[in-house]
CSV table of C-alpha atoms and ligand atoms in Angstrom, one decimal:
chain,number,residue,atom,x,y,z
P,95,UNK,CA,0.0,0.0,0.0
P,96,UNK,CA,1.4,3.4,-0.9
P,97,UNK,CA,2.1,5.9,1.8
P,98,UNK,CA,-0.1,8.9,2.5
P,99,UNK,CA,0.5,12.4,3.8
P,100,UNK,CA,-0.4,12.4,7.5
P,101,UNK,CA,0.5,16.0,8.3
P,102,UNK,CA,1.4,19.3,6.7
P,103,UNK,CA,2.6,22.0,9.0
P,104,UNK,CA,3.8,25.6,8.5
P,105,UNK,CA,6.8,27.1,10.4
P,106,UNK,CA,7.4,30.8,10.5
P,107,UNK,CA,10.8,31.7,11.8
P,108,UNK,CA,13.1,34.7,11.8
P,109,UNK,CA,16.7,33.7,12.5
P,110,UNK,CA,18.0,36.9,11.0
P,111,UNK,CA,15.2,37.3,8.5
P,112,UNK,CA,11.7,36.0,8.1
P,113,UNK,CA,11.4,32.6,6.5
P,114,UNK,CA,8.3,30.4,6.0
P,115,UNK,CA,8.7,26.6,5.7
P,116,UNK,CA,6.3,23.8,4.9
P,117,UNK,CA,6.8,20.4,6.6
P,118,UNK,CA,5.0,17.4,5.0
P,119,UNK,CA,5.1,14.2,7.0
P,120,UNK,CA,4.1,10.8,5.5
P,121,UNK,CA,2.7,7.7,6.9
P,122,UNK,CA,6.0,5.9,6.6
P,123,UNK,CA,7.7,8.5,8.7
P,124,UNK,CA,9.4,10.6,6.0
P,125,UNK,CA,9.5,14.3,6.2
P,126,UNK,CA,9.7,16.7,3.2
P,127,UNK,CA,10.6,20.4,3.5
P,128,UNK,CA,9.5,23.2,1.2
P,129,UNK,CA,10.3,27.0,1.2
P,130,UNK,CA,7.2,29.3,1.2
P,131,UNK,CA,8.9,32.6,1.9
P,132,UNK,CA,7.6,35.6,0.1
P,133,UNK,CA,9.5,38.7,1.2
P,134,UNK,CA,7.2,41.1,3.0
P,135,UNK,CA,4.1,38.9,2.5
P,136,UNK,CA,5.2,35.9,4.6
P,137,UNK,CA,2.1,35.5,6.7
P,138,UNK,CA,-0.2,35.6,3.6
P,139,UNK,CA,1.5,32.5,2.3
P,140,UNK,CA,1.5,30.9,5.7
P,141,UNK,CA,-2.2,31.4,5.9
P,142,UNK,CA,-2.8,30.2,2.3
P,143,UNK,CA,-1.0,27.0,3.2
P,144,UNK,CA,-2.4,26.5,6.7
P,145,UNK,CA,-6.0,27.5,5.9
P,146,UNK,CA,-6.5,26.2,2.3
P,147,UNK,CA,-3.7,23.7,1.3
P,148,UNK,CA,-2.5,21.7,4.4
P,149,UNK,CA,-6.0,20.3,5.1
P,150,UNK,CA,-6.4,18.9,1.6
P,151,UNK,CA,-2.9,17.5,1.4
P,152,UNK,CA,-3.6,15.1,4.3
P,153,UNK,CA,-4.6,11.7,2.9
P,154,UNK,CA,-3.0,12.3,-0.5
P,155,UNK,CA,-0.3,10.1,-2.0
P,156,UNK,CA,3.1,12.0,-1.6
P,157,UNK,CA,4.5,10.2,-4.7
P,158,UNK,CA,2.1,12.1,-6.9
P,159,UNK,CA,4.2,15.2,-7.3
P,160,UNK,CA,2.9,16.2,-10.8
P,161,UNK,CA,-0.7,15.5,-10.0
P,162,UNK,CA,-0.6,17.4,-6.8
P,163,UNK,CA,0.9,20.4,-8.7
P,164,UNK,CA,-1.9,20.2,-11.2
P,165,UNK,CA,-4.5,19.8,-8.5
P,166,UNK,CA,-3.3,22.9,-6.7
P,167,UNK,CA,-2.9,25.0,-9.8
P,168,UNK,CA,-5.5,23.8,-12.4
P,169,UNK,CA,-7.9,22.5,-9.9
P,170,UNK,CA,-8.3,25.9,-8.1
P,171,UNK,CA,-10.4,28.6,-9.6
P,172,UNK,CA,-8.1,31.5,-8.4
P,173,UNK,CA,-4.8,30.5,-10.0
P,174,UNK,CA,-1.5,32.4,-10.4
P,175,UNK,CA,-0.2,35.2,-8.2
P,176,UNK,CA,2.8,35.2,-5.9
P,177,UNK,CA,1.0,34.1,-2.8
P,178,UNK,CA,-0.6,31.1,-4.5
P,179,UNK,CA,2.5,30.1,-6.4
P,180,UNK,CA,4.8,30.4,-3.4
P,181,UNK,CA,2.4,28.1,-1.6
P,182,UNK,CA,2.3,25.6,-4.4
P,183,UNK,CA,6.1,25.9,-4.7
P,184,UNK,CA,6.5,24.9,-1.1
P,185,UNK,CA,4.3,21.8,-1.6
P,186,UNK,CA,6.2,20.8,-4.8
P,187,UNK,CA,9.6,21.1,-3.1
P,188,UNK,CA,8.5,19.1,-0.1
P,189,UNK,CA,7.2,16.3,-2.3
P,190,UNK,CA,10.4,16.2,-4.4
P,191,UNK,CA,12.3,16.1,-1.2
P,192,UNK,CA,10.2,13.1,0.0
P,193,UNK,CA,10.5,11.4,-3.4
P,194,UNK,CA,14.3,11.6,-3.2
P,195,UNK,CA,14.2,10.2,0.4
P,196,UNK,CA,12.0,7.3,-0.8
P,197,UNK,CA,14.4,6.5,-3.6
P,198,UNK,CA,17.5,7.2,-1.4
P,199,UNK,CA,18.8,9.6,-4.1
P,200,UNK,CA,19.5,13.3,-4.3
P,201,UNK,CA,16.9,15.1,-6.3
P,202,UNK,CA,19.3,15.9,-9.1
P,203,UNK,CA,19.5,12.2,-9.9
P,204,UNK,CA,15.7,12.0,-10.3
P,205,UNK,CA,15.9,15.0,-12.7
P,206,UNK,CA,18.1,13.0,-15.1
P,207,UNK,CA,21.5,13.1,-13.3
P,208,UNK,CA,24.2,15.7,-13.4
P,209,UNK,CA,25.3,17.4,-16.6
P,210,UNK,CA,28.1,19.3,-14.9
P,211,UNK,CA,30.4,18.8,-11.9
P,212,UNK,CA,29.4,21.9,-10.0
P,213,UNK,CA,27.4,25.1,-10.6
P,214,UNK,CA,28.8,28.5,-11.1
P,215,UNK,CA,27.5,31.0,-8.6
P,216,UNK,CA,27.6,34.8,-8.2
P,217,UNK,CA,27.3,36.9,-5.1
P,218,UNK,CA,26.7,40.6,-4.3
P,219,UNK,CA,29.2,43.4,-3.7
P,220,UNK,CA,28.0,46.8,-2.6
P,221,UNK,CA,29.9,50.0,-2.0
P,222,UNK,CA,28.7,53.5,-1.7
P,223,UNK,CA,31.5,54.8,-3.9
P,224,UNK,CA,33.8,53.1,-6.3
P,225,UNK,CA,36.6,52.7,-3.8
P,226,UNK,CA,34.3,51.0,-1.3
P,227,UNK,CA,32.8,48.8,-4.1
P,228,UNK,CA,36.2,47.7,-5.2
P,229,UNK,CA,37.0,46.7,-1.6
P,230,UNK,CA,33.8,44.7,-1.5
P,231,UNK,CA,34.5,43.0,-4.8
P,232,UNK,CA,38.1,42.1,-3.6
P,233,UNK,CA,36.6,40.5,-0.5
P,234,UNK,CA,34.2,38.4,-2.6
P,235,UNK,CA,37.1,37.4,-4.9
P,236,UNK,CA,39.0,36.3,-1.8
P,237,UNK,CA,36.1,34.0,-1.1
P,238,UNK,CA,36.6,32.5,-4.5
P,239,UNK,CA,33.8,34.1,-6.5
P,240,UNK,CA,34.4,34.6,-10.2
P,241,UNK,CA,31.1,36.4,-10.8
P,242,UNK,CA,30.0,39.4,-8.7
P,243,UNK,CA,26.9,41.6,-8.8
P,244,UNK,CA,28.1,45.2,-8.4
P,245,UNK,CA,25.8,48.0,-7.0
P,246,UNK,CA,26.9,51.5,-6.0
P,247,UNK,CA,25.5,54.5,-4.3
P,248,UNK,CA,24.4,57.5,-6.4
P,249,UNK,CA,25.8,61.0,-5.7
P,250,UNK,CA,23.1,63.2,-4.3
P,251,UNK,CA,20.9,60.4,-2.9
P,252,UNK,CA,20.8,59.5,0.8
P,253,UNK,CA,20.3,55.8,0.2
P,254,UNK,CA,20.1,53.3,-2.6
P,255,UNK,CA,18.3,49.9,-2.3
P,256,UNK,CA,20.8,47.1,-1.9
P,257,UNK,CA,23.8,49.3,-1.2
P,258,UNK,CA,25.3,49.6,2.3
P,259,UNK,CA,27.4,52.6,3.4
P,260,UNK,CA,29.7,50.4,5.4
P,261,UNK,CA,30.4,48.0,2.5
P,262,UNK,CA,28.9,45.1,4.5
P,263,UNK,CA,26.1,42.7,3.6
P,264,UNK,CA,22.6,44.1,3.3
P,265,UNK,CA,19.2,42.6,4.1
P,266,UNK,CA,16.4,43.2,1.5
P,267,UNK,CA,13.7,43.8,4.1
P,268,UNK,CA,14.0,46.3,7.0
P,269,UNK,CA,12.3,45.5,10.3
P,270,UNK,CA,9.3,47.5,11.2
P,271,UNK,CA,5.6,47.6,10.7
P,272,UNK,CA,5.8,49.8,7.7
P,273,UNK,CA,8.3,50.0,4.8
P,274,UNK,CA,11.1,52.6,4.9
P,275,UNK,CA,10.7,55.3,2.3
P,276,UNK,CA,13.7,56.2,0.1
P,277,UNK,CA,14.2,58.9,-2.5
P,278,UNK,CA,15.2,57.8,-6.1
P,279,UNK,CA,16.5,59.8,-9.0
P,280,UNK,CA,16.9,57.8,-12.3
P,281,UNK,CA,18.6,60.7,-14.1
P,282,UNK,CA,21.4,60.8,-11.4
P,283,UNK,CA,21.7,57.0,-11.6
P,284,UNK,CA,22.1,57.1,-15.3
P,285,UNK,CA,24.7,59.9,-15.2
P,286,UNK,CA,26.8,58.1,-12.6
P,287,UNK,CA,26.5,54.3,-13.2
P,288,UNK,CA,28.4,53.9,-16.6
P,289,UNK,CA,31.4,55.7,-15.4
P,290,UNK,CA,31.4,54.0,-12.0
P,291,UNK,CA,31.2,50.5,-13.6
P,292,UNK,CA,33.8,51.4,-16.2
P,293,UNK,CA,36.2,52.2,-13.3
P,294,UNK,CA,35.3,48.9,-11.7
P,295,UNK,CA,36.0,47.0,-14.9
P,296,UNK,CA,39.3,48.8,-15.4
P,297,UNK,CA,40.4,47.9,-11.8
P,298,UNK,CA,39.3,44.2,-11.7
P,299,UNK,CA,40.5,43.2,-15.2
P,300,UNK,CA,38.7,41.4,-18.0
P,301,UNK,CA,38.0,38.0,-16.5
P,302,UNK,CA,35.8,38.6,-13.5
P,303,UNK,CA,32.2,38.4,-14.4
P,304,UNK,CA,30.3,41.6,-13.4
P,305,UNK,CA,26.5,41.8,-13.1
P,306,UNK,CA,24.3,44.7,-12.3
P,307,UNK,CA,20.6,45.0,-11.2
P,308,UNK,CA,18.4,48.0,-12.1
P,309,UNK,CA,15.5,46.8,-10.1
P,310,UNK,CA,12.8,47.7,-12.7
P,311,UNK,CA,13.4,51.4,-12.3
P,312,UNK,CA,13.9,52.4,-16.0
P,313,UNK,CA,11.7,53.3,-19.0
P,314,UNK,CA,12.5,51.3,-22.2
P,315,UNK,CA,14.3,54.3,-23.6
P,316,UNK,CA,16.4,54.8,-20.5
P,317,UNK,CA,17.1,51.0,-20.5
P,318,UNK,CA,18.4,51.2,-24.1
P,319,UNK,CA,20.6,54.1,-23.3
P,320,UNK,CA,22.0,52.4,-20.2
P,321,UNK,CA,22.6,49.2,-22.1
P,322,UNK,CA,24.6,51.0,-24.8
P,323,UNK,CA,26.6,53.0,-22.2
P,324,UNK,CA,27.5,49.8,-20.3
P,325,UNK,CA,28.6,47.8,-23.4
P,326,UNK,CA,32.3,48.6,-22.8
P,327,UNK,CA,32.0,47.2,-19.3
P,328,UNK,CA,31.3,43.8,-20.7
P,329,UNK,CA,28.6,42.8,-18.2
P,330,UNK,CA,27.5,39.2,-17.7
P,331,UNK,CA,24.1,40.7,-17.5
P,332,UNK,CA,22.0,43.8,-16.8
P,333,UNK,CA,19.0,42.7,-14.7
P,334,UNK,CA,15.4,43.9,-14.5
P,335,UNK,CA,15.8,47.1,-16.5
P,336,UNK,CA,12.0,47.8,-16.9
P,337,UNK,CA,8.9,46.9,-14.9
P,338,UNK,CA,8.1,43.3,-15.7
P,339,UNK,CA,4.5,43.8,-16.9
P,340,UNK,CA,5.2,45.6,-20.2
P,341,UNK,CA,7.1,43.0,-22.2
P,342,UNK,CA,6.7,44.3,-25.8
P,343,UNK,CA,8.8,47.3,-25.0
P,344,UNK,CA,11.8,45.1,-24.4
P,345,UNK,CA,12.1,44.7,-28.2
P,346,UNK,CA,13.1,48.3,-28.3
P,347,UNK,CA,15.8,47.7,-25.7
P,348,UNK,CA,17.1,44.6,-27.6
P,349,UNK,CA,17.2,46.5,-30.9
P,350,UNK,CA,19.4,49.1,-29.4
P,351,UNK,CA,22.0,47.2,-27.3
P,352,UNK,CA,23.8,43.9,-27.1
P,353,UNK,CA,24.1,44.0,-23.3
P,354,UNK,CA,22.7,40.6,-22.1
P,355,UNK,CA,19.4,41.0,-20.3
P,356,UNK,CA,18.2,39.0,-17.3
P,357,UNK,CA,14.5,39.2,-16.1
P,358,UNK,CA,12.0,37.3,-14.1
P,359,UNK,CA,12.6,37.2,-10.3
P,360,UNK,CA,9.1,38.5,-9.7
P,361,UNK,CA,7.4,36.2,-12.3
P,362,UNK,CA,5.4,33.3,-10.9
P,363,UNK,CA,4.6,31.1,-14.0
P,364,UNK,CA,5.9,29.8,-17.3
P,365,UNK,CA,3.3,32.0,-19.0
P,366,UNK,CA,4.9,35.2,-17.8
P,367,UNK,CA,8.2,34.0,-19.4
P,368,UNK,CA,6.6,32.8,-22.6
P,369,UNK,CA,6.9,35.9,-24.7
P,370,UNK,CA,10.3,36.9,-23.3
P,371,UNK,CA,11.7,33.5,-24.2
P,372,UNK,CA,10.0,32.8,-27.5
P,373,UNK,CA,10.8,36.3,-28.9
P,374,UNK,CA,14.3,36.1,-27.5
P,375,UNK,CA,13.8,39.3,-25.6
P,376,UNK,CA,16.0,38.2,-22.7
P,377,UNK,CA,19.2,36.1,-22.3
P,378,UNK,CA,18.6,34.8,-18.8
P,379,UNK,CA,15.5,33.6,-16.9
P,380,UNK,CA,15.7,34.7,-13.3
P,381,UNK,CA,12.9,32.5,-11.9
P,382,UNK,CA,13.0,31.6,-8.2
P,383,UNK,CA,12.2,27.9,-7.9
P,384,UNK,CA,10.0,28.6,-4.9
P,385,UNK,CA,8.1,31.5,-6.4
P,386,UNK,CA,7.2,29.9,-9.8
P,387,UNK,CA,5.6,27.0,-8.1
P,388,UNK,CA,8.5,24.6,-7.5
P,389,UNK,CA,10.8,22.3,-9.4
P,390,UNK,CA,8.0,20.9,-11.5
P,391,UNK,CA,7.3,24.2,-13.4
P,392,UNK,CA,10.9,25.4,-13.3
P,393,UNK,CA,11.9,22.5,-15.4
P,394,UNK,CA,9.2,23.4,-17.9
P,395,UNK,CA,10.5,27.0,-18.0
P,396,UNK,CA,14.1,25.7,-18.5
P,397,UNK,CA,13.0,23.4,-21.3
P,398,UNK,CA,11.2,26.2,-23.1
P,399,UNK,CA,14.2,28.5,-22.6
P,400,UNK,CA,16.6,25.8,-24.0
P,401,UNK,CA,14.7,25.7,-27.3
P,402,UNK,CA,15.2,29.4,-27.7
P,403,UNK,CA,18.8,29.6,-26.5
P,404,UNK,CA,17.9,31.4,-23.3
P,405,UNK,CA,19.7,30.4,-20.1
P,406,UNK,CA,18.5,29.6,-16.6
P,407,UNK,CA,19.8,31.7,-13.8
P,408,UNK,CA,17.7,31.2,-10.7
P,409,UNK,CA,17.0,33.9,-8.1
P,410,UNK,CA,18.9,33.3,-4.9
P,411,UNK,CA,18.7,36.2,-2.4
P,412,UNK,CA,18.5,35.7,1.4
P,413,UNK,CA,14.7,35.8,1.1
P,414,UNK,CA,14.8,32.5,-0.9
P,415,UNK,CA,15.5,30.1,2.0
P,416,UNK,CA,18.2,27.4,2.0
P,417,UNK,CA,15.5,24.9,1.1
P,418,UNK,CA,14.8,26.7,-2.2
P,419,UNK,CA,18.5,27.3,-2.8
P,420,UNK,CA,19.0,23.5,-2.4
P,421,UNK,CA,16.2,22.9,-5.0
P,422,UNK,CA,17.8,25.4,-7.4
P,423,UNK,CA,21.2,23.7,-7.1
P,424,UNK,CA,19.7,20.3,-7.8
P,425,UNK,CA,17.9,21.7,-10.9
P,426,UNK,CA,21.1,23.5,-11.9
P,427,UNK,CA,23.3,20.4,-11.7
P,428,UNK,CA,20.9,18.5,-14.0
P,429,UNK,CA,19.8,21.2,-16.5
P,430,UNK,CA,21.9,21.7,-19.7
P,431,UNK,CA,20.9,25.4,-20.2
P,432,UNK,CA,21.6,26.4,-16.6
P,433,UNK,CA,24.1,29.4,-16.6
P,434,UNK,CA,24.6,30.7,-13.1
P,435,UNK,CA,23.1,30.6,-9.6
P,436,UNK,CA,22.7,33.6,-7.4
P,437,UNK,CA,24.1,33.0,-3.9
P,438,UNK,CA,23.6,36.1,-1.8
P,439,UNK,CA,24.3,34.3,1.4
P,440,UNK,CA,22.4,34.2,4.8
P,441,UNK,CA,22.8,35.4,8.3
P,442,UNK,CA,24.7,32.8,10.3
P,443,UNK,CA,21.7,31.7,12.3
P,444,UNK,CA,19.9,30.7,9.1
P,445,UNK,CA,22.5,28.1,8.4
P,446,UNK,CA,22.0,26.8,12.0
P,447,UNK,CA,18.3,26.5,11.6
P,448,UNK,CA,18.4,25.1,8.1
P,449,UNK,CA,21.3,22.5,8.0
P,450,UNK,CA,22.0,21.8,4.4
P,451,UNK,CA,23.9,19.3,2.3
P,452,UNK,CA,24.6,22.0,-0.4
P,453,UNK,CA,28.0,23.5,-0.1
P,454,UNK,CA,29.8,26.6,-1.5
P,455,UNK,CA,33.5,26.4,-2.5
P,456,UNK,CA,35.7,28.3,-4.9
P,457,UNK,CA,32.9,30.2,-6.7
P,458,UNK,CA,30.7,27.2,-7.1
P,459,UNK,CA,27.8,25.5,-5.4
P,460,UNK,CA,27.1,21.8,-5.2
P,461,UNK,CA,23.8,20.3,-3.9
P,462,UNK,CA,25.5,17.4,-2.2
P,463,UNK,CA,24.5,13.7,-2.3
P,464,UNK,CA,22.1,13.5,0.6
P,465,UNK,CA,18.7,11.9,-0.3
P,466,UNK,CA,16.0,14.4,-1.4
P,467,UNK,CA,16.9,18.1,-1.2
P,468,UNK,CA,19.4,17.5,1.6
P,469,UNK,CA,17.9,19.7,4.3
P,470,UNK,CA,17.3,19.2,8.0
P,471,UNK,CA,15.4,21.9,9.9
P,472,UNK,CA,16.2,22.4,13.6
P,473,UNK,CA,12.6,23.1,14.6
P,474,UNK,CA,13.4,23.8,18.3
P,475,UNK,CA,15.9,26.5,17.3
P,476,UNK,CA,13.5,27.9,14.7
P,477,UNK,CA,10.9,28.3,17.4
P,478,UNK,CA,13.2,30.6,19.3
P,479,UNK,CA,13.0,33.3,16.5
P,480,UNK,CA,9.4,34.5,16.1
P,481,UNK,CA,8.2,36.4,13.1
P,482,UNK,CA,9.0,40.1,13.1
P,483,UNK,CA,7.3,42.4,10.5
P,484,UNK,CA,9.8,43.5,7.9
P,485,UNK,CA,9.4,45.0,4.5
P,486,UNK,CA,11.3,46.0,1.4
P,487,UNK,CA,11.7,49.8,1.2
P,488,UNK,CA,9.5,51.8,-1.2
P,489,UNK,CA,11.1,54.6,-3.2
P,490,UNK,CA,9.7,57.9,-4.3
P,491,UNK,CA,11.1,60.2,-7.0
P,492,UNK,CA,12.3,63.7,-6.2
P,493,UNK,CA,8.8,65.1,-6.6
P,494,UNK,CA,7.3,62.5,-4.3
P,495,UNK,CA,5.7,60.2,-6.8
P,496,UNK,CA,6.2,56.5,-6.2
P,497,UNK,CA,8.7,54.5,-8.4
P,498,UNK,CA,8.2,51.0,-9.7
P,499,UNK,CA,9.8,48.1,-7.9
U,609,KDG,O1,12.8,40.3,-2.1
U,609,KDG,C1,13.5,41.1,-3.0
U,609,KDG,C2,14.9,40.6,-3.2
U,609,KDG,O2,14.9,39.3,-3.3
U,609,KDG,C3,15.5,41.3,-4.4
U,609,KDG,O3,15.8,42.6,-4.1
U,609,KDG,C4,16.8,40.7,-4.7
U,609,KDG,O4,16.9,41.8,-6.8
U,609,KDG,C5,17.3,40.9,-6.1
U,609,KDG,C6,18.3,40.0,-6.6
U,609,KDG,O5,18.5,40.0,-7.8
U,609,KDG,O6,18.7,39.2,-5.8
U,610,MG,MG1,17.2,41.2,-8.9
């Protein structure tokens, strides 16, 4: 007789940042873990799971990964959206984890086995000015990274999202019951960035891969101008140039510049990537395995992208928990058109709560060979760090109007 799901529980913990975790337990005593974290909307996903998904998981066959995905996506009238898809993603990861444990194999073996030995990763370097940024880049090179995302301050602005003034790590969400408000000036950014990144390139030499994230703040025309201006910097990619909704306009950016474009960390389904991939409007798909609904749909996105010579480069900030990072590394090891994995890193306590088989060494990640996703959650430790409200900042232009995220 096949096993059944006997319990599905949600853990919300904040060991340095808020993380939401789904635990599925089967009648043969196996446990599967899924990441349900949605930055700044953590409790909405926790409720979606607790109130609407966990009760209907109990009694189902944990082996039916694909059918469960279809059931939670196609079988529900209100489909799509980040809260729904993060919840479905958590279930999908937990069921792949269980399937690996049942088979005694790491998930990458179930996905067809490795196509590479290890997966290239990039991390973040931030500095308020070029000198500080170069120090931060040097520190990441010391850690072995061969690819670094570089973000700087902008003269005249008090703060810039993702850039610290002390050169240290940053946390995407600030604690507090309301988001911090920042001031943003696209014109000042466009004036400053090309020169600053040219200095970075001149200092680091030609081999280090440099990436930059514009966080959806530009118009298509501004994006085209920035792309052209950054061509001499030889970026690995320029990320999220325009707001994600308006995809036709990216054709204009493509026609004007050869800078590689990466988009998609806020997308939640293959359909949102369809036009960008099939019209080759981007070079890299930034899907987060947890936010697009799990390994099951991420593999479809990767397969569609492969046909159109678009590369997979999963999102991996600190608000994608070590469980989803594990899943992304399993997919990356087994996917031919995988390019690079973001590895922003975590507060130390996160590594203590989420013990993981994945490892980082010498600029690369490896999922490890533990069965399933290779994650063990210390639930007692997790319980010591209750949820604290925390939000991404919002930004207003100089005249007070809100910018896009
Ligand atoms: O929740 C928002 C962060 O994940 C985001 O700001 C990180 O843009 C990001 C990136 O590329 O990692
Ligand atoms: Mg990004």
